[in-house]
């Protein structure tokens, strides 16, 4: 029986200020030769303190920089954090050219305005770990190892077809 090596997911914020880029890297602990037949989808819940601009996403998709799409329908990018709702984004991760068993995804995020407070200091915004969903054209031991449940989601960015993605367990790394 194959031993299960872990999947590691790392989230990293690039840039400073109100406009940041969230880089998500996923590394499989063992190299799977046929990983090309698999697709990785990251479902991220964006907290009220941040927002993703759907128009910016559309522009980045056109320029082939990212394959991300908003799930939330009613969405106000102008609203301050105390008047906004959490939103969700689907990001189709791409295979990393430098690493055979790695995927990465890119998402521009922006800080919302917060209520002023008396003390000087920073406002802490907690970005939770995303759901890591995997769909493969064939069965792999790693799918049996780490799949917790199944989630229905579009098979690809511009697809009407719905696939049953496996919700994968992973280890989060800072």
GROMACS .gro file of C-alpha atoms in nm:
model
  174
    1UNK     CA    1   0.000   0.000   0.000
    2UNK     CA    2   0.129   0.347  -0.085
    3UNK     CA    3   0.217   0.570   0.207
    4UNK     CA    4   0.049   0.905   0.213
    5UNK     CA    5   0.283   1.198   0.190
    6UNK     CA    6   0.137   1.529   0.292
    7UNK     CA    7   0.011   1.813   0.079
    8UNK     CA    8   0.147   2.149   0.190
    9UNK     CA    9  -0.032   2.477   0.121
   10UNK     CA   10   0.138   2.813   0.178
   11UNK     CA   11  -0.026   3.154   0.153
   12UNK     CA   12   0.188   3.460   0.108
   13UNK     CA   13   0.090   3.825   0.078
   14UNK     CA   14   0.300   4.027  -0.164
   15UNK     CA   15   0.324   4.408  -0.169
   16UNK     CA   16   0.235   4.655   0.108
   17UNK     CA   17  -0.051   4.895   0.162
   18UNK     CA   18  -0.415   4.863   0.062
   19UNK     CA   19  -0.349   4.664  -0.257
   20UNK     CA   20  -0.192   4.323  -0.206
   21UNK     CA   21  -0.147   4.006  -0.402
   22UNK     CA   22  -0.222   3.673  -0.239
   23UNK     CA   23   0.001   3.397  -0.370
   24UNK     CA   24  -0.106   3.043  -0.285
   25UNK     CA   25   0.141   2.760  -0.341
   26UNK     CA   26   0.053   2.393  -0.312
   27UNK     CA   27   0.319   2.123  -0.300
   28UNK     CA   28   0.256   1.753  -0.312
   29UNK     CA   29   0.497   1.561  -0.092
   30UNK     CA   30   0.560   1.294  -0.350
   31UNK     CA   31   0.602   1.344  -0.719
   32UNK     CA   32   0.313   1.202  -0.914
   33UNK     CA   33   0.411   1.161  -1.276
   34UNK     CA   34   0.057   1.194  -1.405
   35UNK     CA   35  -0.030   1.504  -1.206
   36UNK     CA   36  -0.088   1.677  -1.542
   37UNK     CA   37  -0.420   1.491  -1.562
   38UNK     CA   38  -0.530   1.662  -1.240
   39UNK     CA   39  -0.677   2.004  -1.181
   40UNK     CA   40  -0.663   2.202  -0.861
   41UNK     CA   41  -0.930   2.446  -0.752
   42UNK     CA   42  -0.895   2.673  -0.450
   43UNK     CA   43  -1.215   2.802  -0.291
   44UNK     CA   44  -1.129   3.100  -0.075
   45UNK     CA   45  -1.361   3.284   0.161
   46UNK     CA   46  -1.258   3.649   0.167
   47UNK     CA   47  -1.322   3.814   0.508
   48UNK     CA   48  -1.517   4.141   0.536
   49UNK     CA   49  -1.195   4.340   0.592
   50UNK     CA   50  -1.077   4.259   0.238
   51UNK     CA   51  -1.233   4.250  -0.106
   52UNK     CA   52  -1.156   4.118  -0.449
   53UNK     CA   53  -1.246   4.345  -0.740
   54UNK     CA   54  -1.450   4.144  -0.995
   55UNK     CA   55  -1.357   4.391  -1.275
   56UNK     CA   56  -0.987   4.351  -1.199
   57UNK     CA   57  -1.032   3.971  -1.204
   58UNK     CA   58  -1.200   3.990  -1.546
   59UNK     CA   59  -0.908   4.196  -1.678
   60UNK     CA   60  -0.650   3.953  -1.534
   61UNK     CA   61  -0.838   3.658  -1.686
   62UNK     CA   62  -0.833   3.826  -2.027
   63UNK     CA   63  -0.457   3.876  -1.996
   64UNK     CA   64  -0.419   3.512  -1.881
   65UNK     CA   65  -0.262   3.617  -1.548
   66UNK     CA   66  -0.506   3.433  -1.325
   67UNK     CA   67  -0.806   3.204  -1.355
   68UNK     CA   68  -1.019   3.330  -1.070
   69UNK     CA   69  -1.388   3.409  -1.051
   70UNK     CA   70  -1.615   3.554  -0.782
   71UNK     CA   71  -1.880   3.321  -0.641
   72UNK     CA   72  -2.067   3.591  -0.449
   73UNK     CA   73  -2.331   3.771  -0.651
   74UNK     CA   74  -2.435   4.086  -0.466
   75UNK     CA   75  -2.113   4.258  -0.392
   76UNK     CA   76  -2.015   4.617  -0.316
   77UNK     CA   77  -1.646   4.701  -0.351
   78UNK     CA   78  -1.706   5.051  -0.212
   79UNK     CA   79  -1.855   4.940   0.122
   80UNK     CA   80  -1.644   4.966   0.440
   81UNK     CA   81  -1.579   4.641   0.627
   82UNK     CA   82  -1.858   4.693   0.883
   83UNK     CA   83  -2.117   4.717   0.602
   84UNK     CA   84  -1.989   4.436   0.385
   85UNK     CA   85  -2.030   4.061   0.373
   86UNK     CA   86  -1.777   3.785   0.341
   87UNK     CA   87  -1.733   3.683  -0.021
   88UNK     CA   88  -1.603   3.374  -0.195
   89UNK     CA   89  -1.367   3.325  -0.488
   90UNK     CA   90  -1.283   3.019  -0.697
   91UNK     CA   91  -0.924   3.012  -0.824
   92UNK     CA   92  -0.813   2.749  -1.072
   93UNK     CA   93  -0.450   2.685  -0.977
   94UNK     CA   94  -0.184   2.632  -1.241
   95UNK     CA   95   0.105   2.392  -1.242
   96UNK     CA   96   0.427   2.556  -1.136
   97UNK     CA   97   0.685   2.554  -1.418
   98UNK     CA   98   0.974   2.534  -1.168
   99UNK     CA   99   0.841   2.242  -0.966
  100UNK     CA  100   0.688   1.924  -1.110
  101UNK     CA  101   0.455   1.850  -0.816
  102UNK     CA  102   0.358   2.207  -0.732
  103UNK     CA  103   0.064   2.429  -0.820
  104UNK     CA  104   0.017   2.798  -0.762
  105UNK     CA  105  -0.262   3.051  -0.771
  106UNK     CA  106  -0.265   3.429  -0.767
  107UNK     CA  107  -0.535   3.660  -0.635
  108UNK     CA  108  -0.525   4.040  -0.599
  109UNK     CA  109  -0.693   4.151  -0.275
  110UNK     CA  110  -0.766   4.498  -0.140
  111UNK     CA  111  -0.819   4.627   0.212
  112UNK     CA  112  -1.155   4.780   0.296
  113UNK     CA  113  -1.191   5.092   0.507
  114UNK     CA  114  -1.246   5.018   0.875
  115UNK     CA  115  -1.410   5.225   1.148
  116UNK     CA  116  -1.165   5.468   1.306
  117UNK     CA  117  -1.048   5.367   1.652
  118UNK     CA  118  -0.887   5.565   1.930
  119UNK     CA  119  -0.565   5.371   1.965
  120UNK     CA  120  -0.305   5.395   1.694
  121UNK     CA  121  -0.218   5.063   1.548
  122UNK     CA  122  -0.294   4.805   1.292
  123UNK     CA  123  -0.620   4.631   1.224
  124UNK     CA  124  -0.586   4.256   1.220
  125UNK     CA  125  -0.762   4.073   0.940
  126UNK     CA  126  -0.766   3.696   0.964
  127UNK     CA  127  -0.749   3.516   0.631
  128UNK     CA  128  -0.858   3.159   0.687
  129UNK     CA  129  -0.722   2.861   0.503
  130UNK     CA  130  -0.901   2.791   0.176
  131UNK     CA  131  -1.065   2.470   0.058
  132UNK     CA  132  -0.831   2.276  -0.168
  133UNK     CA  133  -1.027   2.085  -0.431
  134UNK     CA  134  -0.877   1.834  -0.671
  135UNK     CA  135  -1.015   1.666  -0.981
  136UNK     CA  136  -0.820   1.402  -1.171
  137UNK     CA  137  -0.903   1.212  -1.488
  138UNK     CA  138  -0.784   0.895  -1.314
  139UNK     CA  139  -0.763   0.765  -0.957
  140UNK     CA  140  -0.444   0.828  -0.761
  141UNK     CA  141  -0.347   0.695  -0.418
  142UNK     CA  142  -0.312   1.057  -0.300
  143UNK     CA  143  -0.682   1.112  -0.371
  144UNK     CA  144  -0.772   0.818  -0.149
  145UNK     CA  145  -0.530   0.938   0.119
  146UNK     CA  146  -0.648   1.293   0.161
  147UNK     CA  147  -0.995   1.329   0.013
  148UNK     CA  148  -1.242   1.423   0.287
  149UNK     CA  149  -1.559   1.490   0.089
  150UNK     CA  150  -1.680   1.585  -0.257
  151UNK     CA  151  -1.779   1.930  -0.376
  152UNK     CA  152  -1.964   2.015  -0.697
  153UNK     CA  153  -1.801   2.301  -0.890
  154UNK     CA  154  -1.745   2.400  -1.255
  155UNK     CA  155  -1.487   2.173  -1.421
  156UNK     CA  156  -1.298   2.469  -1.566
  157UNK     CA  157  -1.315   2.847  -1.566
  158UNK     CA  158  -1.525   2.885  -1.881
  159UNK     CA  159  -1.714   2.558  -1.842
  160UNK     CA  160  -2.083   2.499  -1.779
  161UNK     CA  161  -2.003   2.138  -1.695
  162UNK     CA  162  -1.999   2.050  -1.324
  163UNK     CA  163  -1.736   1.814  -1.181
  164UNK     CA  164  -1.728   1.638  -0.845
  165UNK     CA  165  -1.407   1.775  -0.690
  166UNK     CA  166  -1.243   1.601  -0.395
  167UNK     CA  167  -1.196   1.828  -0.094
  168UNK     CA  168  -0.836   1.757   0.010
  169UNK     CA  169  -0.683   1.766   0.354
  170UNK     CA  170  -0.353   1.952   0.370
  171UNK     CA  171  -0.099   2.100   0.606
  172UNK     CA  172  -0.083   2.478   0.619
  173UNK     CA  173   0.259   2.641   0.625
  174UNK     CA  174   0.332   3.009   0.701
   0.00000   0.00000   0.00000
